[in-house]
CSV table of C-alpha atoms and ligand atoms in Angstrom, one decimal:
chain,number,residue,atom,x,y,z
A,1,MET,CA,-45.0,-39.9,-19.0
A,2,VAL,CA,-48.7,-39.1,-18.4
A,3,PRO,CA,-49.1,-35.3,-18.1
A,4,HIS,CA,-50.8,-34.0,-15.0
A,5,MET,CA,-54.3,-32.9,-15.7
A,6,LYS,CA,-57.7,-32.8,-13.9
A,7,ILE,CA,-60.4,-34.0,-16.1
A,8,LEU,CA,-64.1,-33.6,-15.5
A,9,ILE,CA,-65.9,-36.5,-17.1
A,10,ILE,CA,-69.5,-36.1,-18.0
A,11,ASN,CA,-72.0,-38.8,-19.0
A,12,SER,CA,-75.2,-37.0,-19.8
A,13,GLY,CA,-78.5,-38.8,-20.2
A,14,SER,CA,-82.0,-37.4,-20.9
A,15,SER,CA,-82.8,-36.8,-17.2
A,16,SER,CA,-79.6,-37.7,-15.5
A,17,LEU,CA,-75.9,-36.7,-15.6
A,18,LYS,CA,-73.1,-38.7,-14.1
A,19,PHE,CA,-69.7,-37.1,-13.4
A,20,GLN,CA,-66.2,-37.8,-12.1
A,21,VAL,CA,-63.1,-35.8,-11.6
A,22,ILE,CA,-60.0,-37.8,-12.4
A,23,GLU,CA,-56.4,-36.8,-12.0
A,24,THR,CA,-54.5,-38.2,-14.9
A,25,ASP,CA,-51.0,-38.9,-13.6
A,26,THR,CA,-52.2,-40.9,-10.6
A,27,ASP,CA,-55.6,-42.1,-12.0
A,28,ASP,CA,-57.1,-40.9,-8.7
A,29,VAL,CA,-60.8,-40.2,-8.6
A,30,LEU,CA,-61.1,-36.9,-6.8
A,31,ALA,CA,-64.8,-36.8,-6.8
A,32,LYS,CA,-67.8,-38.5,-8.4
A,33,GLY,CA,-71.5,-38.0,-8.4
A,34,LEU,CA,-74.9,-38.2,-10.1
A,35,CYS,CA,-77.6,-35.6,-10.9
A,36,GLU,CA,-80.9,-37.5,-11.3
A,37,ARG,CA,-84.4,-36.6,-12.2
A,38,ILE,CA,-83.3,-33.4,-14.0
A,39,GLY,CA,-86.4,-31.5,-14.9
A,40,ILE,CA,-88.5,-33.5,-12.4
A,41,ASP,CA,-87.8,-33.2,-8.7
A,42,GLY,CA,-84.0,-33.2,-8.8
A,43,LYS,CA,-81.7,-35.5,-6.8
A,44,PHE,CA,-78.0,-35.1,-6.3
A,45,ARG,CA,-75.5,-37.6,-5.0
A,46,TYR,CA,-71.8,-36.9,-4.5
A,47,LYS,CA,-68.7,-38.4,-2.9
A,48,ASN,CA,-65.2,-37.0,-2.7
A,49,LYS,CA,-61.9,-38.8,-2.4
A,50,ASP,CA,-61.9,-38.3,1.4
A,51,GLY,CA,-65.2,-40.1,1.7
A,52,LYS,CA,-67.3,-37.0,2.3
A,53,SER,CA,-70.7,-37.6,0.7
A,54,LEU,CA,-73.8,-35.7,0.0
A,55,LYS,CA,-77.3,-36.9,-0.9
A,56,GLU,CA,-79.8,-34.1,-1.4
A,57,GLN,CA,-82.8,-32.9,-3.2
A,58,VAL,CA,-81.9,-30.0,-5.5
A,59,VAL,CA,-84.1,-28.3,-8.1
A,60,MET,CA,-82.4,-28.8,-11.5
A,61,GLU,CA,-84.7,-27.6,-14.2
A,62,ASP,CA,-82.3,-28.5,-16.9
A,63,HIS,CA,-78.8,-29.7,-17.6
A,64,VAL,CA,-77.4,-26.2,-17.3
A,65,GLN,CA,-78.6,-26.1,-13.7
A,66,ALA,CA,-77.4,-29.6,-13.0
A,67,VAL,CA,-73.8,-28.8,-14.3
A,68,ASN,CA,-74.0,-25.5,-12.4
A,69,HIS,CA,-74.8,-27.3,-9.2
A,70,LEU,CA,-72.1,-29.9,-9.6
A,71,LEU,CA,-69.5,-27.2,-10.3
A,72,LYS,CA,-70.6,-25.4,-7.2
A,73,ILE,CA,-70.1,-28.5,-5.1
A,74,LEU,CA,-66.7,-29.3,-6.7
A,75,LYS,CA,-65.6,-25.8,-5.4
A,76,ASP,CA,-67.3,-26.0,-2.1
A,77,LEU,CA,-65.1,-25.4,0.9
A,78,GLU,CA,-66.3,-28.5,2.8
A,79,TYR,CA,-67.0,-31.0,0.0
A,80,GLY,CA,-65.1,-29.6,-2.9
A,81,VAL,CA,-61.9,-30.8,-4.5
A,82,ILE,CA,-60.8,-27.7,-6.4
A,83,THR,CA,-60.4,-24.1,-5.4
A,84,ASP,CA,-61.0,-22.6,-8.8
A,85,TYR,CA,-62.8,-23.8,-12.0
A,86,SER,CA,-59.6,-23.1,-14.0
A,87,GLU,CA,-58.1,-26.2,-12.2
A,88,ILE,CA,-60.3,-28.3,-14.5
A,89,ASP,CA,-58.0,-28.7,-17.6
A,90,VAL,CA,-60.5,-30.4,-19.9
A,91,ILE,CA,-64.0,-31.8,-19.9
A,92,GLY,CA,-64.4,-35.3,-21.3
A,93,HIS,CA,-67.9,-36.3,-22.6
A,94,ARG,CA,-69.0,-39.9,-23.0
A,95,LEU,CA,-70.9,-39.9,-26.3
A,96,VAL,CA,-73.0,-42.8,-27.5
A,97,HIS,CA,-73.1,-42.6,-31.2
A,98,GLY,CA,-70.4,-41.4,-33.6
A,99,GLY,CA,-71.8,-43.2,-36.7
A,100,GLU,CA,-69.1,-44.1,-39.2
A,101,LYS,CA,-67.6,-40.6,-39.0
A,102,PHE,CA,-65.9,-40.9,-35.6
A,103,THR,CA,-63.5,-43.7,-35.4
A,104,GLY,CA,-61.7,-42.2,-32.4
A,105,SER,CA,-61.9,-39.6,-29.8
A,106,VAL,CA,-62.1,-35.9,-30.8
A,107,LEU,CA,-61.7,-32.4,-29.6
A,108,ILE,CA,-65.2,-31.0,-29.5
A,109,THR,CA,-65.7,-28.1,-31.9
A,110,ASP,CA,-68.7,-26.6,-33.6
A,111,GLU,CA,-68.1,-28.9,-36.6
A,112,VAL,CA,-68.2,-32.0,-34.3
A,113,VAL,CA,-71.4,-30.9,-32.6
A,114,ASP,CA,-73.0,-30.3,-36.1
A,115,ALA,CA,-71.8,-33.7,-37.2
A,116,MET,CA,-73.2,-35.3,-34.1
A,117,ARG,CA,-76.6,-33.7,-34.7
A,118,GLU,CA,-76.7,-35.7,-37.9
A,119,PHE,CA,-76.7,-38.9,-35.8
A,120,ASN,CA,-79.7,-37.9,-33.7
A,121,ASP,CA,-81.9,-40.2,-35.8
A,122,LEU,CA,-79.5,-43.1,-35.3
A,123,ALA,CA,-79.6,-42.7,-31.5
A,124,PRO,CA,-82.7,-40.7,-30.6
A,125,LEU,CA,-82.6,-41.8,-26.9
A,126,HIS,CA,-79.0,-40.9,-26.3
A,127,ASN,CA,-77.5,-38.5,-28.8
A,128,PRO,CA,-79.7,-35.4,-28.0
A,129,ALA,CA,-79.1,-36.0,-24.3
A,130,ASN,CA,-75.3,-36.1,-24.9
A,131,LEU,CA,-75.5,-32.8,-26.9
A,132,VAL,CA,-77.5,-31.1,-24.1
A,133,GLY,CA,-74.6,-32.0,-21.7
A,134,ILE,CA,-72.1,-30.5,-24.1
A,135,GLU,CA,-74.1,-27.3,-24.5
A,136,ALA,CA,-74.5,-27.0,-20.7
A,137,CYS,CA,-70.7,-27.2,-20.2
A,138,GLN,CA,-70.1,-24.8,-23.1
A,139,LYS,CA,-72.3,-22.3,-21.5
A,140,LEU,CA,-70.9,-22.5,-18.0
A,141,MET,CA,-67.2,-23.1,-18.8
A,142,PRO,CA,-66.7,-21.5,-22.2
A,143,ASP,CA,-63.0,-21.4,-22.0
A,144,THR,CA,-62.4,-25.0,-21.0
A,145,PRO,CA,-61.6,-27.4,-23.8
A,146,MET,CA,-63.8,-30.4,-24.3
A,147,ALA,CA,-63.2,-33.8,-25.8
A,148,GLY,CA,-65.7,-36.5,-26.9
A,149,VAL,CA,-65.2,-40.2,-26.5
A,150,PHE,CA,-67.7,-42.3,-28.5
A,151,ASP,CA,-69.1,-45.7,-27.4
A,152,THR,CA,-69.2,-46.8,-31.0
A,153,ALA,CA,-65.7,-45.7,-32.0
A,154,PHE,CA,-63.7,-48.8,-30.8
A,155,ASN,CA,-66.1,-51.0,-32.8
A,156,GLN,CA,-65.5,-49.1,-36.0
A,157,THR,CA,-62.8,-51.6,-37.0
A,158,MET,CA,-65.5,-54.3,-37.6
A,159,PRO,CA,-65.1,-55.6,-41.1
A,160,MET,CA,-68.0,-55.3,-43.6
A,161,LYS,CA,-68.8,-59.0,-43.4
A,162,ALA,CA,-69.6,-58.5,-39.7
A,163,PHE,CA,-71.3,-55.1,-39.8
A,164,LEU,CA,-73.7,-55.5,-42.8
A,165,TYR,CA,-77.2,-57.0,-42.3
A,166,GLY,CA,-78.5,-59.4,-45.0
A,167,ILE,CA,-80.9,-56.7,-46.3
A,168,PRO,CA,-80.8,-54.7,-49.5
A,169,TYR,CA,-77.5,-52.9,-49.8
A,170,GLU,CA,-79.2,-49.6,-50.7
A,171,TYR,CA,-80.3,-49.1,-47.1
A,172,TYR,CA,-76.7,-49.0,-46.0
A,173,GLU,CA,-75.9,-46.7,-48.9
A,174,LYS,CA,-78.8,-44.4,-48.3
A,175,TYR,CA,-79.2,-44.4,-44.5
A,176,LYS,CA,-76.1,-46.2,-43.1
A,177,VAL,CA,-78.2,-49.0,-41.7
A,178,ARG,CA,-75.6,-51.4,-40.4
A,179,ARG,CA,-74.3,-52.9,-37.2
A,180,TYR,CA,-72.4,-50.4,-35.0
A,181,GLY,CA,-71.9,-52.2,-31.7
A,182,PHE,CA,-71.9,-50.4,-28.4
A,183,HIS,CA,-70.1,-50.6,-25.0
A,184,GLY,CA,-66.9,-49.8,-26.9
A,185,ILE,CA,-65.3,-47.8,-24.1
A,186,SER,CA,-65.7,-50.7,-21.7
A,187,HIS,CA,-64.6,-53.3,-24.3
A,188,GLN,CA,-61.5,-51.3,-25.1
A,189,TYR,CA,-60.5,-50.9,-21.4
A,190,VAL,CA,-61.2,-54.5,-20.4
A,191,SER,CA,-59.6,-56.2,-23.4
A,192,ARG,CA,-56.4,-54.1,-23.0
A,193,ARG,CA,-56.3,-54.5,-19.2
A,194,ALA,CA,-56.7,-58.3,-19.6
A,195,ALA,CA,-53.6,-58.4,-21.8
A,196,GLU,CA,-51.7,-56.2,-19.3
A,197,PHE,CA,-52.8,-58.4,-16.4
A,198,MET,CA,-51.6,-61.6,-18.2
A,199,ASP,CA,-48.4,-59.9,-19.3
A,200,GLN,CA,-49.3,-60.4,-23.0
A,201,ASP,CA,-48.7,-58.3,-26.1
A,202,TYR,CA,-52.2,-56.8,-26.7
A,203,GLU,CA,-51.5,-56.8,-30.5
A,204,SER,CA,-50.9,-60.6,-30.5
A,205,VAL,CA,-53.9,-61.9,-28.5
A,206,LYS,CA,-57.5,-62.9,-29.3
A,207,THR,CA,-59.9,-61.7,-26.6
A,208,ILE,CA,-63.7,-62.2,-26.1
A,209,VAL,CA,-65.0,-59.6,-23.6
A,210,CYS,CA,-68.4,-60.4,-22.0
A,211,HIS,CA,-69.8,-57.1,-20.7
A,212,LEU,CA,-72.7,-58.5,-18.7
A,213,GLY,CA,-74.7,-55.8,-16.9
A,214,ASN,CA,-78.2,-54.5,-17.3
A,215,GLY,CA,-77.3,-53.9,-20.9
A,216,ALA,CA,-75.1,-56.7,-22.1
A,217,SER,CA,-72.8,-57.2,-25.1
A,218,ILE,CA,-70.0,-59.5,-26.2
A,219,CYS,CA,-67.1,-58.2,-28.2
A,220,ALA,CA,-64.4,-60.1,-30.2
A,221,VAL,CA,-61.1,-58.2,-30.2
A,222,LYS,CA,-58.4,-59.7,-32.4
A,223,PHE,CA,-54.9,-58.2,-32.2
A,224,GLY,CA,-56.2,-55.1,-30.6
A,225,LYS,CA,-59.0,-54.5,-33.1
A,226,VAL,CA,-62.7,-55.2,-32.8
A,227,VAL,CA,-63.9,-57.8,-35.3
A,228,ASP,CA,-67.4,-58.3,-34.0
A,229,ASN,CA,-69.8,-57.0,-31.4
A,230,SER,CA,-73.1,-58.5,-30.4
A,231,MET,CA,-75.0,-55.2,-30.3
A,232,GLY,CA,-76.1,-53.9,-33.7
A,233,PHE,CA,-77.7,-50.9,-35.3
A,234,THR,CA,-79.0,-50.2,-31.8
A,235,PRO,CA,-78.2,-51.7,-28.4
A,236,LEU,CA,-81.2,-54.0,-28.8
A,237,GLU,CA,-79.5,-56.7,-30.8
A,238,GLY,CA,-77.5,-59.7,-29.3
A,239,LEU,CA,-77.8,-61.1,-25.9
A,240,VAL,CA,-80.9,-61.4,-23.7
A,241,MET,CA,-80.4,-58.5,-21.3
A,242,GLY,CA,-82.1,-57.1,-18.2
A,243,THR,CA,-85.1,-55.8,-20.1
A,244,ARG,CA,-84.1,-56.0,-23.7
A,245,SER,CA,-84.9,-59.0,-25.8
A,246,GLY,CA,-81.7,-59.3,-27.8
A,247,ASP,CA,-82.0,-61.2,-31.2
A,248,VAL,CA,-85.5,-61.8,-32.3
A,249,ASP,CA,-86.9,-63.0,-35.6
A,250,ALA,CA,-88.5,-59.9,-37.1
A,251,GLY,CA,-91.4,-62.2,-38.2
A,252,VAL,CA,-92.5,-62.3,-34.5
A,253,LEU,CA,-93.2,-58.6,-34.7
A,254,GLU,CA,-95.6,-58.7,-37.6
A,255,TYR,CA,-97.4,-61.7,-35.9
A,256,LEU,CA,-97.7,-59.9,-32.5
A,257,ALA,CA,-98.7,-56.6,-34.2
A,258,LYS,CA,-101.7,-58.4,-35.7
A,259,LYS,CA,-102.6,-60.7,-32.7
A,260,GLU,CA,-102.3,-58.0,-30.0
A,261,ASP,CA,-103.0,-55.0,-32.1
A,262,MET,CA,-99.7,-53.5,-31.2
A,263,SER,CA,-98.2,-50.4,-32.9
A,264,LEU,CA,-94.6,-50.0,-33.8
A,265,ALA,CA,-94.1,-47.9,-30.7
A,266,ASP,CA,-95.7,-50.7,-28.6
A,267,LEU,CA,-93.5,-53.3,-30.1
A,268,MET,CA,-90.3,-51.3,-29.5
A,269,ASN,CA,-91.3,-50.6,-26.0
A,270,MET,CA,-92.0,-54.3,-25.4
A,271,LEU,CA,-88.6,-55.3,-26.9
A,272,ASN,CA,-86.6,-52.6,-25.0
A,273,LYS,CA,-88.4,-52.4,-21.7
A,274,LYS,CA,-90.5,-55.5,-21.0
A,275,SER,CA,-88.4,-58.3,-22.4
A,276,GLY,CA,-85.0,-59.9,-21.4
A,277,VAL,CA,-84.8,-61.7,-18.1
A,278,LEU,CA,-87.6,-59.4,-16.8
A,279,GLY,CA,-90.1,-60.6,-19.4
A,280,LEU,CA,-88.8,-64.2,-19.2
A,281,SER,CA,-89.3,-64.3,-15.4
A,282,LYS,CA,-92.9,-63.1,-15.9
A,283,ASN,CA,-92.0,-59.6,-14.6
A,284,PHE,CA,-90.3,-61.0,-11.4
A,285,SER,CA,-87.2,-58.9,-11.9
A,286,SER,CA,-84.6,-57.6,-14.3
A,287,ASP,CA,-82.1,-57.5,-11.5
A,288,PHE,CA,-79.7,-60.5,-11.5
A,289,ARG,CA,-79.2,-60.4,-7.7
A,290,GLU,CA,-83.0,-60.8,-7.2
A,291,LEU,CA,-83.1,-63.6,-9.8
A,292,THR,CA,-80.3,-65.4,-8.0
A,293,ALA,CA,-82.0,-65.2,-4.7
A,294,ALA,CA,-85.3,-66.4,-6.3
A,295,GLN,CA,-83.4,-69.3,-8.0
A,296,TYR,CA,-82.3,-70.6,-4.6
A,297,LYS,CA,-85.9,-70.5,-3.5
A,298,GLY,CA,-86.9,-72.6,-6.5
A,299,ASN,CA,-88.6,-69.9,-8.6
A,300,TYR,CA,-88.9,-71.8,-11.9
A,301,LYS,CA,-89.2,-68.7,-14.1
A,302,ALA,CA,-86.2,-67.0,-12.5
A,303,ILE,CA,-84.2,-70.3,-13.0
A,304,SER,CA,-85.2,-70.5,-16.7
A,305,ALA,CA,-84.5,-66.8,-17.3
A,306,ARG,CA,-81.0,-67.2,-16.0
A,307,GLU,CA,-80.5,-70.4,-18.0
A,308,ILE,CA,-81.6,-68.6,-21.2
A,309,PHE,CA,-79.2,-65.7,-20.5
A,310,ALA,CA,-76.2,-68.1,-19.9
A,311,TYR,CA,-77.0,-70.2,-23.0
A,312,LYS,CA,-77.1,-67.1,-25.2
A,313,VAL,CA,-73.8,-65.8,-23.8
A,314,ALA,CA,-72.1,-69.2,-24.4
A,315,LYS,CA,-73.5,-69.3,-28.0
A,316,TYR,CA,-72.0,-65.9,-28.7
A,317,ILE,CA,-68.6,-66.9,-27.2
A,318,GLY,CA,-68.6,-70.0,-29.4
A,319,SER,CA,-69.4,-67.9,-32.5
A,320,TYR,CA,-66.7,-65.3,-31.7
A,321,ALA,CA,-64.1,-68.1,-31.1
A,322,ALA,CA,-65.0,-69.2,-34.7
A,323,ALA,CA,-64.9,-65.6,-36.0
A,324,MET,CA,-61.3,-65.2,-34.7
A,325,ASN,CA,-60.3,-68.9,-35.4
A,326,GLY,CA,-59.4,-69.2,-31.7
A,327,VAL,CA,-59.4,-67.3,-28.4
A,328,ASP,CA,-56.7,-66.6,-25.8
A,329,ASN,CA,-58.7,-64.7,-23.2
A,330,ILE,CA,-62.4,-64.8,-22.2
A,331,VAL,CA,-63.1,-61.9,-19.9
A,332,PHE,CA,-66.1,-61.2,-17.7
A,333,THR,CA,-67.0,-57.7,-16.7
A,334,ALA,CA,-69.8,-55.3,-15.6
A,335,GLY,CA,-72.3,-56.0,-12.7
A,336,VAL,CA,-73.2,-59.6,-13.6
A,337,GLY,CA,-69.8,-60.6,-15.1
A,338,GLU,CA,-67.9,-59.2,-12.1
A,339,ASN,CA,-70.1,-60.6,-9.4
A,340,ASP,CA,-72.4,-63.4,-10.4
A,341,ILE,CA,-70.4,-66.5,-9.5
A,342,ASP,CA,-73.1,-69.0,-10.6
A,343,MET,CA,-73.6,-67.3,-13.9
A,344,ARG,CA,-69.9,-67.4,-14.7
A,345,GLU,CA,-69.7,-71.1,-13.8
A,346,GLU,CA,-72.7,-71.9,-15.9
A,347,ILE,CA,-71.4,-70.1,-18.9
A,348,CYS,CA,-68.0,-71.7,-18.7
A,349,SER,CA,-69.6,-75.2,-18.4
A,350,TYR,CA,-70.6,-74.9,-22.1
A,351,LEU,CA,-67.0,-74.1,-23.1
A,352,THR,CA,-65.0,-77.2,-22.1
A,353,TYR,CA,-64.5,-78.0,-25.8
A,354,LEU,CA,-62.4,-74.9,-26.1
A,355,GLY,CA,-60.2,-76.1,-23.1
A,356,VAL,CA,-62.0,-73.8,-20.6
A,357,THR,CA,-61.8,-74.9,-17.0
A,358,ILE,CA,-62.2,-72.6,-14.0
A,359,ASP,CA,-61.0,-72.9,-10.5
A,360,GLU,CA,-64.0,-73.0,-8.1
A,361,VAL,CA,-62.2,-71.2,-5.3
A,362,ARG,CA,-60.9,-68.4,-7.5
A,363,ASN,CA,-64.4,-68.1,-9.0
A,364,ARG,CA,-65.7,-67.1,-5.6
A,365,GLU,CA,-63.9,-63.7,-5.9
A,366,GLN,CA,-66.2,-60.8,-6.7
A,367,GLY,CA,-65.5,-57.3,-8.2
A,368,LYS,CA,-61.8,-57.6,-8.5
A,369,GLU,CA,-59.2,-58.6,-11.2
A,370,VAL,CA,-58.7,-62.4,-11.1
A,371,ARG,CA,-57.7,-65.2,-13.3
A,372,LEU,CA,-60.3,-68.0,-13.0
A,373,SER,CA,-58.6,-70.5,-15.2
A,374,ARG,CA,-55.7,-72.7,-14.1
A,375,ARG,CA,-52.2,-71.6,-15.0
A,376,GLY,CA,-51.2,-72.9,-18.4
A,377,ALA,CA,-54.8,-73.6,-19.5
A,378,PRO,CA,-55.3,-73.2,-23.3
A,379,VAL,CA,-57.8,-70.3,-22.7
A,380,ASN,CA,-57.4,-67.8,-19.9
A,381,VAL,CA,-60.7,-66.9,-18.2
A,382,LEU,CA,-60.5,-63.6,-16.3
A,383,VAL,CA,-62.6,-61.2,-14.4
A,384,ILE,CA,-61.6,-57.6,-15.1
A,385,PRO,CA,-63.9,-54.9,-13.5
A,386,THR,CA,-64.7,-52.3,-16.1
A,387,ASN,CA,-63.6,-48.7,-15.7
A,388,GLU,CA,-65.2,-46.6,-18.4
A,389,GLU,CA,-64.4,-43.3,-16.8
A,390,LEU,CA,-60.7,-44.1,-16.6
A,391,GLU,CA,-60.7,-45.2,-20.2
A,392,ILE,CA,-62.4,-41.8,-21.1
A,393,ALA,CA,-59.7,-40.0,-19.1
A,394,ARG,CA,-57.0,-41.8,-21.1
A,395,GLU,CA,-58.6,-41.0,-24.4
A,396,VAL,CA,-59.1,-37.4,-23.4
A,397,THR,CA,-55.4,-37.2,-22.4
A,398,LYS,CA,-54.5,-38.5,-25.9
A,399,VAL,CA,-56.6,-35.9,-27.6
A,400,MET,CA,-55.0,-33.1,-25.6
A,401,GLU,CA,-51.5,-34.4,-26.3
A,402,GLN,CA,-52.3,-34.5,-30.1
A,403,GLN,CA,-53.6,-30.9,-29.8
A,404,LYS,CA,-50.3,-29.9,-28.2
A,405,GLU,CA,-48.4,-31.5,-31.0
A,406,LEU,CA,-50.5,-29.7,-33.6
A,407,ARG,CA,-49.9,-26.3,-32.1
B,1,ADP,P1,-75.7,-51.1,-16.1
B,1,ADP,O1,-74.4,-50.3,-16.0
B,1,ADP,O2,-75.9,-51.6,-17.5
B,1,ADP,O3,-76.9,-50.5,-15.5
B,1,ADP,P2,-74.3,-52.9,-14.2
B,1,ADP,O4,-73.1,-53.2,-14.9
B,1,ADP,O5,-74.3,-52.0,-13.1
B,1,ADP,O6,-75.4,-52.5,-15.3
B,1,ADP,O7,-75.0,-54.3,-13.8
B,1,ADP,C1,-76.2,-54.4,-13.1
B,1,ADP,C2,-76.5,-55.8,-12.9
B,1,ADP,O8,-75.5,-56.5,-12.2
B,1,ADP,C3,-77.8,-56.0,-12.1
B,1,ADP,O9,-78.7,-56.9,-12.7
B,1,ADP,C4,-77.3,-56.5,-10.8
B,1,ADP,O10,-78.2,-57.3,-10.1
B,1,ADP,C5,-76.1,-57.3,-11.2
B,1,ADP,N1,-75.2,-57.5,-10.0
B,1,ADP,C6,-74.6,-56.6,-9.3
B,1,ADP,N2,-74.0,-57.2,-8.2
B,1,ADP,C7,-74.3,-58.5,-8.3
B,1,ADP,C8,-74.0,-59.7,-7.5
B,1,ADP,N3,-73.3,-59.6,-6.4
B,1,ADP,N4,-74.5,-60.9,-7.9
B,1,ADP,C9,-75.3,-61.0,-9.0
B,1,ADP,N5,-75.6,-59.9,-9.8
B,1,ADP,C10,-75.1,-58.7,-9.5
């Protein structure tokens, strides 16, 4: 039986902080919201389970002020969902990088925070921002336990043949340069939920999860364990994404550095922020909804950006079917995977050799759990909306149960 707890889930970025309050025994979301533009002009958005919402400008000079504001609203007589802070049993933090050290979720202690600091170089955009979120909560709710759920942890079962790059081994030994894979929380939730939905034993199926959002990755999960993930040392590797390039021959970088007089920082900025479908569509858009609309109006660059995206996804699915020597479930999730009907159809059109066929009528469904393939097909094609917060809540519950057993 799942114990009754209220968990405050925090996803802290450099200038934003997303939060949700989840009740564990019912999986109910009591409230959720977003603090944006922290340290700039401060925007706060909030909605509680009764549909009462807030959208306001609030000065939040730092993350402490942001957490302070969200706590105040959670206790507010009109908008709040708790009467006292002590009702929050535990705070769960979404953490991006756990290196090789964290293969599962943990109770956050001083040792964990120190170990995380060691990974700041590995994830300079995300890790320090995650730590700031932890520190803010520690300051404002010092007596509330906190647990950390890492986006890399689920991928830690990848075997060495999948995670090592073909570069001198000493860089792995000295600096842990290797493929880590990301979106682990989503891949974990979706792969397991797909098995539940199909009434399968999770430990007996081979699943390929296509997390297709602004950031996009594909994950091969064999018998409940990750065997490969398209993202690498950083989230830049793999698929063509909204603004990220995905796989690129490193030789291109030297060539462009010389031709365009670009620095390393310029090159990284180009690969992370100006590439993907945005760059391919000649800066038309990184947003797939806009690209779809443009496609119907005959915008050639939007059409080819979408084609390149679909082609790359299909290639990765094929390679992961090979990596697992077969596949039972191919699952679409995240903004594009859950909603982009044409994209799903185009990707699946490459996969008939695997026995993939999808039902046109079922494929019109958006944003809900659905089996697209026909009953009895050799490969199930599914849409499973991701729910990272719920997965974090489950992980945090596990951590707290383990703590109880230890006591
Ligand atoms: P992230 O969490 O990485 O920011 P999301 O998972 O929210 O990304 O996905 C965002 C992407 O999903 C956007 O490109 C958006 O256009 C696309 N998307 C959302 N709804 C639809 C839709 N109905 N049709 C096509 N694309 C959609």
